[in-house]
Amino acid sequence: MNALKNTGIRLVALLVLQTLWLETSLSQVPASPRIGEEISKQESIYQSKGEQVPEGYYTDRSLWDYARALSSGFDRALANLGPNDRWLDIGAGGGQAILDYYTPAYDLAHWEGWERRNWKAQAVAISIEDRRTPRWQQDAANLEKNKIQYLFNRRLREYSFDELGQFQVITDVIGGFSYTDNLSLFVEKVLGFLDLYGSFFSILQDVRSEDGTNRPHYAGSPFLTEISNAEGSEVGICAWLKSIACVEVTCESKTGWKPPVEAFHIRKVCNDVTVPALVTIHYEAGTPPERRFQLRNPSPSSQGRTGATH
Ligand SMILES: C[S@@+](CC[C@H](N)C(=O)[O-])C[C@H]1O[C@@H](n2cnc3c(N)ncnc32)[C@H](O)[C@@H]1O
């Protein structure tokens, strides 16, 4: 009887320990104190106000800037949304792009199909800090209740599916995709909020292009975001995105940007999404930060090679 009781206590203790371990591994424990310091510096950039806002931290890009930066399919995907659809803008800054979507100027530029669409999608902006302008408050009050929402004080990873729900279009223009210190968790969350056959549009500045022919924009500096495999060799961002199960990915180099931009269109084509896990090995605060990630698990081909030599 006592042995049974002890086994029971041990089992409970084991379960508690496992839960604690799980929580710690899911929460953001920086890989090193140095990364922790840089994440704190980054936080002060988010919270900066007035003259303290660093040069290069732009929070008021228009919808036209979005259409110019994102993959060519973005403009049409947004224009095709109907009144029962939803658009999430991650890292929305002041939410200018969303406000532009509800203007007559947008309707004039996207007149075809207007009758069929009838009215517009609901749009949700999320930002770590509150950068709403008086115009946001005014437009939100004039539009149908909850047509536009602005959520702040949390990162994307801190929202549950029950809170945010599903979206047919998700955008991120130099928002969380460029700033997160946990890229694989970020993409996993995005794909969780994306409806089946929905599209995620985003960009990264100064990264290796899909064809691998470019060099870092600033001589002597690395690319802004880099991924390596578990053995240390570079894996392109596009190649990593294409290794995610249940998505179709296109990568486009955009000209006319300084530094150059790579635009990504990720379409969810089935529900069993699996994102290859990354570990953060370098993070330096900035606008955007400099980041290096490494694949947590060795690639299957190199495992095969190791197996063959032994
Ligand atoms: C440079 S501003 C870009 C704003 C806007 N997209 C634009 O182009 O004007 C960066 C935005 O990303 C947000 N951000 C950064 N990391 C985020 C995360 N993990 N989740 C949600 N928002 C994030 C910031 O709070 C801020 O709103």
mmCIF file of C-alpha atoms and ligand atoms in Angstrom:
data_model
loop_
_atom_site.group_PDB
_atom_site.id
_atom_site.type_symbol
_atom_site.label_atom_id
_atom_site.label_comp_id
_atom_site.label_asym_id
_atom_site.label_seq_id
_atom_site.Cartn_x
_atom_site.Cartn_y
_atom_site.Cartn_z
ATOM 1 C CA MET A 1 0.000 0.000 0.000
ATOM 2 C CA ASN A 2 2.828 2.349 1.032
ATOM 3 C CA ALA A 3 4.776 1.407 -2.075
ATOM 4 C CA LEU A 4 1.709 2.254 -4.175
ATOM 5 C CA LYS A 5 1.353 5.607 -2.379
ATOM 6 C CA ASN A 6 5.058 6.386 -2.921
ATOM 7 C CA THR A 7 4.772 5.465 -6.588
ATOM 8 C CA GLY A 8 1.735 7.772 -6.802
ATOM 9 C CA ILE A 9 3.666 10.651 -5.174
ATOM 10 C CA ARG A 10 6.625 10.035 -7.516
ATOM 11 C CA LEU A 11 4.321 10.040 -10.527
ATOM 12 C CA VAL A 12 2.732 13.341 -9.455
ATOM 13 C CA ALA A 13 6.201 14.834 -8.822
ATOM 14 C CA LEU A 14 7.339 13.640 -12.265
ATOM 15 C CA LEU A 15 4.279 15.167 -13.916
ATOM 16 C CA VAL A 16 4.868 18.503 -12.115
ATOM 17 C CA LEU A 17 8.541 18.458 -13.165
ATOM 18 C CA GLN A 18 7.623 17.632 -16.760
ATOM 19 C CA THR A 19 5.084 20.479 -16.825
ATOM 20 C CA LEU A 20 7.662 22.898 -15.415
ATOM 21 C CA TRP A 21 10.236 21.767 -17.964
ATOM 22 C CA LEU A 22 7.710 22.152 -20.783
ATOM 23 C CA GLU A 23 6.790 25.670 -19.652
ATOM 24 C CA THR A 24 10.443 26.671 -19.426
ATOM 25 C CA SER A 25 11.240 25.269 -22.845
ATOM 26 C CA LEU A 26 8.230 27.010 -24.424
ATOM 27 C CA SER A 27 8.801 30.355 -22.713
ATOM 28 C CA GLN A 28 11.562 32.617 -23.939
ATOM 29 C CA VAL A 29 14.668 31.762 -21.985
ATOM 30 C CA PRO A 30 17.492 33.556 -23.836
ATOM 31 C CA ALA A 31 20.205 31.165 -24.999
ATOM 32 C CA SER A 32 22.894 33.342 -23.344
ATOM 33 C CA PRO A 33 23.085 36.386 -21.019
ATOM 34 C CA ARG A 34 24.434 38.385 -23.993
ATOM 35 C CA ILE A 35 21.298 37.602 -26.041
ATOM 36 C CA GLY A 36 19.192 38.497 -22.979
ATOM 37 C CA GLU A 37 20.869 41.946 -22.810
ATOM 38 C CA GLU A 38 20.262 42.557 -26.513
ATOM 39 C CA ILE A 39 16.593 41.587 -26.160
ATOM 40 C CA SER A 40 16.268 44.204 -23.357
ATOM 41 C CA LYS A 41 17.897 46.826 -25.629
ATOM 42 C CA GLN A 42 15.438 45.859 -28.350
ATOM 43 C CA GLU A 43 12.577 46.364 -25.903
ATOM 44 C CA SER A 44 13.666 49.969 -25.344
ATOM 45 C CA ILE A 45 13.534 50.536 -29.117
ATOM 46 C CA TYR A 46 9.906 49.310 -29.150
ATOM 47 C CA GLN A 47 9.019 51.557 -26.228
ATOM 48 C CA SER A 48 10.846 54.652 -27.571
ATOM 49 C CA LYS A 49 8.760 57.800 -28.007
ATOM 50 C CA GLY A 50 9.230 61.155 -29.776
ATOM 51 C CA GLU A 51 12.854 62.080 -30.346
ATOM 52 C CA GLN A 52 14.030 58.870 -28.718
ATOM 53 C CA VAL A 53 12.709 56.780 -31.635
ATOM 54 C CA PRO A 54 15.861 55.606 -33.442
ATOM 55 C CA GLU A 55 16.386 56.590 -37.046
ATOM 56 C CA GLY A 56 15.245 53.702 -39.213
ATOM 57 C CA TYR A 57 12.415 52.573 -36.932
ATOM 58 C CA TYR A 58 9.539 53.328 -39.340
ATOM 59 C CA THR A 59 6.030 52.754 -38.041
ATOM 60 C CA ASP A 60 3.856 54.542 -40.600
ATOM 61 C CA ARG A 61 4.230 52.720 -43.928
ATOM 62 C CA SER A 62 1.197 53.057 -46.175
ATOM 63 C CA LEU A 63 -0.697 50.247 -47.904
ATOM 64 C CA TRP A 64 1.025 51.355 -51.127
ATOM 65 C CA ASP A 65 4.407 50.795 -49.452
ATOM 66 C CA TYR A 66 3.184 47.325 -48.417
ATOM 67 C CA ALA A 67 2.082 46.494 -51.982
ATOM 68 C CA ARG A 68 5.464 47.646 -53.328
ATOM 69 C CA ALA A 69 7.467 45.643 -50.795
ATOM 70 C CA LEU A 70 5.461 42.406 -50.591
ATOM 71 C CA SER A 71 5.212 39.653 -53.245
ATOM 72 C CA SER A 72 3.309 40.528 -56.384
ATOM 73 C CA GLY A 73 0.251 38.452 -55.329
ATOM 74 C CA PHE A 74 -0.432 40.530 -52.191
ATOM 75 C CA ASP A 75 -2.436 43.354 -53.759
ATOM 76 C CA ARG A 76 -4.856 40.918 -55.454
ATOM 77 C CA ALA A 77 -5.135 38.626 -52.398
ATOM 78 C CA LEU A 78 -6.189 41.602 -50.240
ATOM 79 C CA ALA A 79 -8.578 42.994 -52.870
ATOM 80 C CA ASN A 80 -10.270 39.582 -53.170
ATOM 81 C CA LEU A 81 -11.225 39.438 -49.487
ATOM 82 C CA GLY A 82 -14.940 39.718 -48.757
ATOM 83 C CA PRO A 83 -16.850 40.891 -45.678
ATOM 84 C CA ASN A 84 -16.575 37.510 -43.922
ATOM 85 C CA ASP A 85 -12.803 37.320 -44.361
ATOM 86 C CA ARG A 86 -10.090 38.543 -42.009
ATOM 87 C CA TRP A 87 -6.670 40.220 -42.447
ATOM 88 C CA LEU A 88 -4.027 40.194 -39.707
ATOM 89 C CA ASP A 89 -1.142 42.700 -39.884
ATOM 90 C CA ILE A 90 1.634 41.592 -37.529
ATOM 91 C CA GLY A 91 3.897 44.396 -36.333
ATOM 92 C CA ALA A 92 1.520 47.025 -37.642
ATOM 93 C CA GLY A 93 3.211 50.084 -36.075
ATOM 94 C CA GLY A 94 0.618 52.891 -36.324
ATOM 95 C CA GLY A 95 -1.672 50.705 -38.475
ATOM 96 C CA GLN A 96 -1.533 53.096 -41.446
ATOM 97 C CA ALA A 97 -1.790 50.272 -44.020
ATOM 98 C CA ILE A 98 -5.063 49.089 -42.471
ATOM 99 C CA LEU A 99 -6.503 52.618 -42.439
ATOM 100 C CA ASP A 100 -5.599 53.001 -46.139
ATOM 101 C CA TYR A 101 -7.548 49.811 -46.960
ATOM 102 C CA TYR A 102 -10.819 51.459 -45.868
ATOM 103 C CA THR A 103 -10.429 54.637 -47.943
ATOM 104 C CA PRO A 104 -12.296 55.575 -51.169
ATOM 105 C CA ALA A 105 -8.871 55.931 -52.831
ATOM 106 C CA TYR A 106 -8.343 52.185 -52.276
ATOM 107 C CA ASP A 107 -11.778 51.390 -53.747
ATOM 108 C CA LEU A 108 -11.053 53.485 -56.835
ATOM 109 C CA ALA A 109 -7.791 51.648 -57.397
ATOM 110 C CA HIS A 110 -9.472 48.234 -56.902
ATOM 111 C CA TRP A 111 -12.849 48.760 -58.529
ATOM 112 C CA GLU A 112 -13.092 45.392 -60.336
ATOM 113 C CA GLY A 113 -15.088 42.848 -58.349
ATOM 114 C CA TRP A 114 -16.218 45.522 -55.887
ATOM 115 C CA GLU A 115 -19.905 44.567 -56.252
ATOM 116 C CA ARG A 116 -19.120 40.895 -55.757
ATOM 117 C CA ARG A 117 -17.072 41.634 -52.660
ATOM 118 C CA ASN A 118 -19.765 43.948 -51.383
ATOM 119 C CA TRP A 119 -17.810 45.220 -48.419
ATOM 120 C CA LYS A 120 -14.419 44.708 -46.868
ATOM 121 C CA ALA A 121 -12.718 42.196 -44.604
ATOM 122 C CA GLN A 122 -12.192 42.718 -40.890
ATOM 123 C CA ALA A 123 -8.628 43.806 -40.120
ATOM 124 C CA VAL A 124 -6.608 43.202 -36.963
ATOM 125 C CA ALA A 125 -3.365 45.054 -36.211
ATOM 126 C CA ILE A 126 -0.934 43.772 -33.611
ATOM 127 C CA SER A 127 2.059 45.616 -32.246
ATOM 128 C CA ILE A 128 4.187 45.249 -29.115
ATOM 129 C CA GLU A 129 3.825 48.955 -28.283
ATOM 130 C CA ASP A 130 0.777 51.152 -28.793
ATOM 131 C CA ARG A 131 1.516 53.424 -31.785
ATOM 132 C CA ARG A 132 -2.069 54.319 -32.625
ATOM 133 C CA THR A 133 -2.559 57.825 -33.978
ATOM 134 C CA PRO A 134 -5.602 60.108 -33.461
ATOM 135 C CA ARG A 135 -6.610 59.111 -37.003
ATOM 136 C CA TRP A 136 -6.784 55.447 -35.980
ATOM 137 C CA GLN A 137 -9.138 56.287 -33.115
ATOM 138 C CA GLN A 138 -11.281 58.448 -35.400
ATOM 139 C CA ASP A 139 -11.551 55.863 -38.222
ATOM 140 C CA ALA A 140 -12.242 53.027 -35.771
ATOM 141 C CA ALA A 141 -15.131 55.059 -34.322
ATOM 142 C CA ASN A 142 -16.550 55.791 -37.792
ATOM 143 C CA LEU A 143 -16.347 52.226 -39.091
ATOM 144 C CA GLU A 144 -18.743 49.400 -38.192
ATOM 145 C CA LYS A 145 -17.998 48.098 -34.645
ATOM 146 C CA ASN A 146 -14.898 45.859 -34.501
ATOM 147 C CA LYS A 147 -14.248 46.233 -38.241
ATOM 148 C CA ILE A 148 -10.721 47.204 -37.264
ATOM 149 C CA GLN A 149 -8.962 46.144 -34.069
ATOM 150 C CA TYR A 150 -5.612 47.190 -32.609
ATOM 151 C CA LEU A 151 -4.012 44.817 -30.094
ATOM 152 C CA PHE A 152 -0.823 45.709 -28.256
ATOM 153 C CA ASN A 153 1.360 44.898 -25.229
ATOM 154 C CA ARG A 154 1.994 41.345 -26.401
ATOM 155 C CA ARG A 155 4.072 39.546 -28.995
ATOM 156 C CA LEU A 156 2.428 37.257 -31.554
ATOM 157 C CA ARG A 157 3.582 34.151 -29.673
ATOM 158 C CA GLU A 158 1.610 35.251 -26.591
ATOM 159 C CA TYR A 159 -1.779 35.002 -28.349
ATOM 160 C CA SER A 160 -3.801 31.810 -28.445
ATOM 161 C CA PHE A 161 -5.915 30.606 -31.335
ATOM 162 C CA ASP A 162 -9.050 31.206 -29.244
ATOM 163 C CA GLU A 163 -8.122 34.884 -28.839
ATOM 164 C CA LEU A 164 -7.135 35.726 -32.402
ATOM 165 C CA GLY A 165 -8.973 33.168 -34.544
ATOM 166 C CA GLN A 166 -8.195 32.509 -38.202
ATOM 167 C CA PHE A 167 -7.210 34.788 -41.068
ATOM 168 C CA GLN A 168 -7.251 34.464 -44.856
ATOM 169 C CA VAL A 169 -4.420 36.988 -45.310
ATOM 170 C CA ILE A 170 -1.578 37.713 -42.871
ATOM 171 C CA THR A 171 1.042 40.390 -43.536
ATOM 172 C CA ASP A 172 4.248 41.403 -41.811
ATOM 173 C CA VAL A 173 6.251 44.337 -43.152
ATOM 174 C CA ILE A 174 9.416 44.642 -41.050
ATOM 175 C CA GLY A 175 7.386 43.499 -38.036
ATOM 176 C CA GLY A 176 7.686 40.319 -35.967
ATOM 177 C CA PHE A 177 9.207 38.275 -38.822
ATOM 178 C CA SER A 178 12.158 40.703 -38.948
ATOM 179 C CA TYR A 179 12.362 41.321 -35.191
ATOM 180 C CA THR A 180 11.582 38.044 -33.407
ATOM 181 C CA ASP A 181 14.274 36.247 -31.435
ATOM 182 C CA ASN A 182 12.494 32.928 -32.051
ATOM 183 C CA LEU A 183 11.914 32.592 -35.786
ATOM 184 C CA SER A 184 10.623 29.002 -35.898
ATOM 185 C CA LEU A 185 8.072 29.586 -33.103
ATOM 186 C CA PHE A 186 7.001 32.816 -34.833
ATOM 187 C CA VAL A 187 6.365 31.057 -38.172
ATOM 188 C CA GLU A 188 4.618 28.175 -36.392
ATOM 189 C CA LYS A 189 2.237 30.661 -34.733
ATOM 190 C CA VAL A 190 1.591 32.520 -38.017
ATOM 191 C CA LEU A 191 0.700 29.267 -39.780
ATOM 192 C CA GLY A 192 -1.574 28.309 -36.875
ATOM 193 C CA PHE A 193 -3.554 31.547 -37.351
ATOM 194 C CA LEU A 194 -3.660 31.124 -41.140
ATOM 195 C CA ASP A 195 -6.735 29.556 -42.694
ATOM 196 C CA LEU A 196 -6.284 26.602 -45.068
ATOM 197 C CA TYR A 197 -5.340 28.071 -48.511
ATOM 198 C CA GLY A 198 -4.706 31.413 -46.814
ATOM 199 C CA SER A 199 -1.555 33.449 -47.547
ATOM 200 C CA PHE A 200 1.188 34.908 -45.389
ATOM 201 C CA PHE A 201 3.123 37.766 -47.048
ATOM 202 C CA SER A 202 6.332 39.077 -45.530
ATOM 203 C CA ILE A 203 9.786 40.441 -46.310
ATOM 204 C CA LEU A 204 13.298 40.434 -44.894
ATOM 205 C CA GLN A 205 15.928 43.048 -45.615
ATOM 206 C CA ASP A 206 19.497 42.188 -46.531
ATOM 207 C CA VAL A 207 19.326 38.382 -46.630
ATOM 208 C CA ARG A 208 20.783 35.838 -49.051
ATOM 209 C CA SER A 209 18.491 35.690 -52.099
ATOM 210 C CA GLU A 210 17.021 32.386 -53.268
ATOM 211 C CA ASP A 211 19.548 32.055 -56.119
ATOM 212 C CA GLY A 212 22.354 32.732 -53.619
ATOM 213 C CA THR A 213 24.214 35.225 -55.830
ATOM 214 C CA ASN A 214 24.090 38.375 -53.666
ATOM 215 C CA ARG A 215 26.468 39.665 -50.973
ATOM 216 C CA PRO A 216 25.608 41.431 -47.676
ATOM 217 C CA HIS A 217 24.633 45.070 -48.344
ATOM 218 C CA TYR A 218 27.185 46.552 -45.906
ATOM 219 C CA ALA A 219 30.764 45.516 -46.698
ATOM 220 C CA GLY A 220 32.321 43.644 -43.775
ATOM 221 C CA SER A 221 28.934 42.901 -42.148
ATOM 222 C CA PRO A 222 26.985 39.662 -42.304
ATOM 223 C CA PHE A 223 23.469 39.367 -43.744
ATOM 224 C CA LEU A 224 20.849 40.654 -41.272
ATOM 225 C CA THR A 225 19.173 37.261 -40.812
ATOM 226 C CA GLU A 226 21.026 34.011 -41.392
ATOM 227 C CA ILE A 227 20.206 30.352 -40.838
ATOM 228 C CA SER A 228 22.729 27.543 -40.692
ATOM 229 C CA ASN A 229 22.188 23.802 -40.460
ATOM 230 C CA ALA A 230 23.183 21.812 -37.373
ATOM 231 C CA GLU A 231 26.600 21.239 -38.963
ATOM 232 C CA GLY A 232 27.164 25.014 -39.380
ATOM 233 C CA SER A 233 26.684 25.435 -43.168
ATOM 234 C CA GLU A 234 24.438 28.225 -44.415
ATOM 235 C CA VAL A 235 20.826 27.379 -45.293
ATOM 236 C CA GLY A 236 18.962 30.092 -47.202
ATOM 237 C CA ILE A 237 15.860 31.616 -45.571
ATOM 238 C CA CYS A 238 13.877 30.579 -48.641
ATOM 239 C CA ALA A 239 15.182 26.986 -48.445
ATOM 240 C CA TRP A 240 14.255 26.811 -44.750
ATOM 241 C CA LEU A 241 10.732 28.122 -45.455
ATOM 242 C CA LYS A 242 10.373 25.593 -48.280
ATOM 243 C CA SER A 243 11.280 22.767 -45.860
ATOM 244 C CA ILE A 244 8.118 23.479 -43.799
ATOM 245 C CA ALA A 245 5.481 20.790 -44.290
ATOM 246 C CA CYS A 246 2.082 21.839 -45.725
ATOM 247 C CA VAL A 247 3.072 25.142 -47.346
ATOM 248 C CA GLU A 248 3.873 26.417 -50.843
ATOM 249 C CA VAL A 249 6.525 29.124 -50.847
ATOM 250 C CA THR A 250 7.657 31.662 -53.414
ATOM 251 C CA CYS A 251 10.613 33.984 -52.857
ATOM 252 C CA GLU A 252 11.153 37.158 -54.865
ATOM 253 C CA SER A 253 14.078 39.586 -54.826
ATOM 254 C CA LYS A 254 12.788 43.148 -54.918
ATOM 255 C CA THR A 255 14.841 45.772 -56.671
ATOM 256 C CA GLY A 256 14.935 49.439 -55.740
ATOM 257 C CA TRP A 257 15.255 48.891 -51.975
ATOM 258 C CA LYS A 258 18.253 49.873 -49.895
ATOM 259 C CA PRO A 259 19.182 47.465 -48.388
ATOM 260 C CA PRO A 260 17.642 44.997 -50.872
ATOM 261 C CA VAL A 261 14.562 43.052 -49.802
ATOM 262 C CA GLU A 262 13.517 39.459 -50.285
ATOM 263 C CA ALA A 263 9.719 39.007 -50.388
ATOM 264 C CA PHE A 264 8.106 35.735 -49.283
ATOM 265 C CA HIS A 265 4.646 34.396 -50.090
ATOM 266 C CA ILE A 266 3.726 31.366 -47.968
ATOM 267 C CA ARG A 267 0.462 29.609 -48.792
ATOM 268 C CA LYS A 268 -0.916 26.993 -46.401
ATOM 269 C CA VAL A 269 -2.037 23.935 -48.379
ATOM 270 C CA CYS A 270 -2.756 21.373 -45.635
ATOM 271 C CA ASN A 271 -3.163 21.400 -41.889
ATOM 272 C CA ASP A 272 -0.290 19.192 -40.661
ATOM 273 C CA VAL A 273 2.200 22.054 -40.619
ATOM 274 C CA THR A 274 5.644 21.188 -39.218
ATOM 275 C CA VAL A 275 8.244 23.931 -38.939
ATOM 276 C CA PRO A 276 11.866 22.726 -38.579
ATOM 277 C CA ALA A 277 12.967 24.063 -35.166
ATOM 278 C CA LEU A 278 15.691 26.733 -34.949
ATOM 279 C CA VAL A 279 17.913 27.765 -32.057
ATOM 280 C CA THR A 280 18.916 31.447 -31.714
ATOM 281 C CA ILE A 281 22.693 31.700 -31.667
ATOM 282 C CA HIS A 282 23.094 35.463 -32.202
ATOM 283 C CA TYR A 283 20.826 38.478 -31.652
ATOM 284 C CA GLU A 284 21.960 42.079 -31.761
ATOM 285 C CA ALA A 285 19.369 44.802 -31.157
ATOM 286 C CA GLY A 286 18.666 47.149 -34.068
ATOM 287 C CA THR A 287 16.145 48.378 -36.613
ATOM 288 C CA PRO A 288 15.835 45.545 -37.478
ATOM 289 C CA PRO A 289 18.128 43.390 -35.297
ATOM 290 C CA GLU A 290 20.948 41.190 -36.616
ATOM 291 C CA ARG A 291 20.054 37.523 -36.067
ATOM 292 C CA ARG A 292 21.573 34.102 -36.593
ATOM 293 C CA PHE A 293 19.646 30.892 -36.134
ATOM 294 C CA GLN A 294 20.728 27.274 -36.338
ATOM 295 C CA LEU A 295 18.634 24.216 -37.184
ATOM 296 C CA ARG A 296 18.115 22.251 -33.998
ATOM 297 C CA ASN A 297 18.260 18.834 -35.687
ATOM 298 C CA PRO A 298 20.836 17.541 -38.166
ATOM 299 C CA SER A 299 19.528 17.346 -41.716
ATOM 300 C CA PRO A 300 18.389 13.811 -42.691
ATOM 301 C CA SER A 301 21.030 13.609 -45.456
ATOM 302 C CA SER A 302 23.933 14.318 -43.072
ATOM 303 C CA GLN A 303 22.513 11.804 -40.559
ATOM 304 C CA GLY A 304 22.545 9.260 -43.380
ATOM 305 C CA ARG A 305 26.176 10.117 -44.153
ATOM 306 C CA THR A 306 27.195 9.714 -40.486
ATOM 307 C CA GLY A 307 25.394 6.365 -40.408
ATOM 308 C CA ALA A 308 27.305 5.175 -43.480
ATOM 309 C CA THR A 309 30.759 5.926 -42.042
ATOM 310 C CA HIS A 310 30.188 4.036 -38.817
HETATM 311 C C1 LIG B 1 9.463 48.929 -37.624
HETATM 312 S S1 LIG B 1 7.818 48.752 -37.044
HETATM 313 C C2 LIG B 1 6.989 48.364 -38.580
HETATM 314 C C3 LIG B 1 5.584 48.930 -38.587
HETATM 315 C C4 LIG B 1 4.776 48.782 -39.882
HETATM 316 N N1 LIG B 1 4.684 47.431 -40.344
HETATM 317 C C5 LIG B 1 5.330 49.669 -40.955
HETATM 318 O O1 LIG B 1 5.915 49.121 -41.903
HETATM 319 O O2 LIG B 1 5.175 50.900 -40.837
HETATM 320 C C6 LIG B 1 7.896 47.189 -36.190
HETATM 321 C C7 LIG B 1 6.596 46.708 -35.592
HETATM 322 O O3 LIG B 1 6.703 45.319 -35.296
HETATM 323 C C8 LIG B 1 6.215 45.072 -33.999
HETATM 324 N N2 LIG B 1 6.735 43.772 -33.542
HETATM 325 C C9 LIG B 1 8.027 43.380 -33.446
HETATM 326 N N3 LIG B 1 8.087 42.112 -33.029
HETATM 327 C C10 LIG B 1 6.812 41.668 -32.875
HETATM 328 C C11 LIG B 1 6.221 40.443 -32.463
HETATM 329 N N4 LIG B 1 6.973 39.380 -32.161
HETATM 330 N N5 LIG B 1 4.873 40.358 -32.397
HETATM 331 C C12 LIG B 1 4.117 41.438 -32.725
HETATM 332 N N6 LIG B 1 4.610 42.624 -33.124
HETATM 333 C C13 LIG B 1 5.945 42.737 -33.211
HETATM 334 C C14 LIG B 1 6.582 46.313 -33.247
HETATM 335 O O4 LIG B 1 5.898 46.412 -32.052
HETATM 336 C C15 LIG B 1 6.193 47.368 -34.288
HETATM 337 O O5 LIG B 1 4.819 47.593 -34.266
#
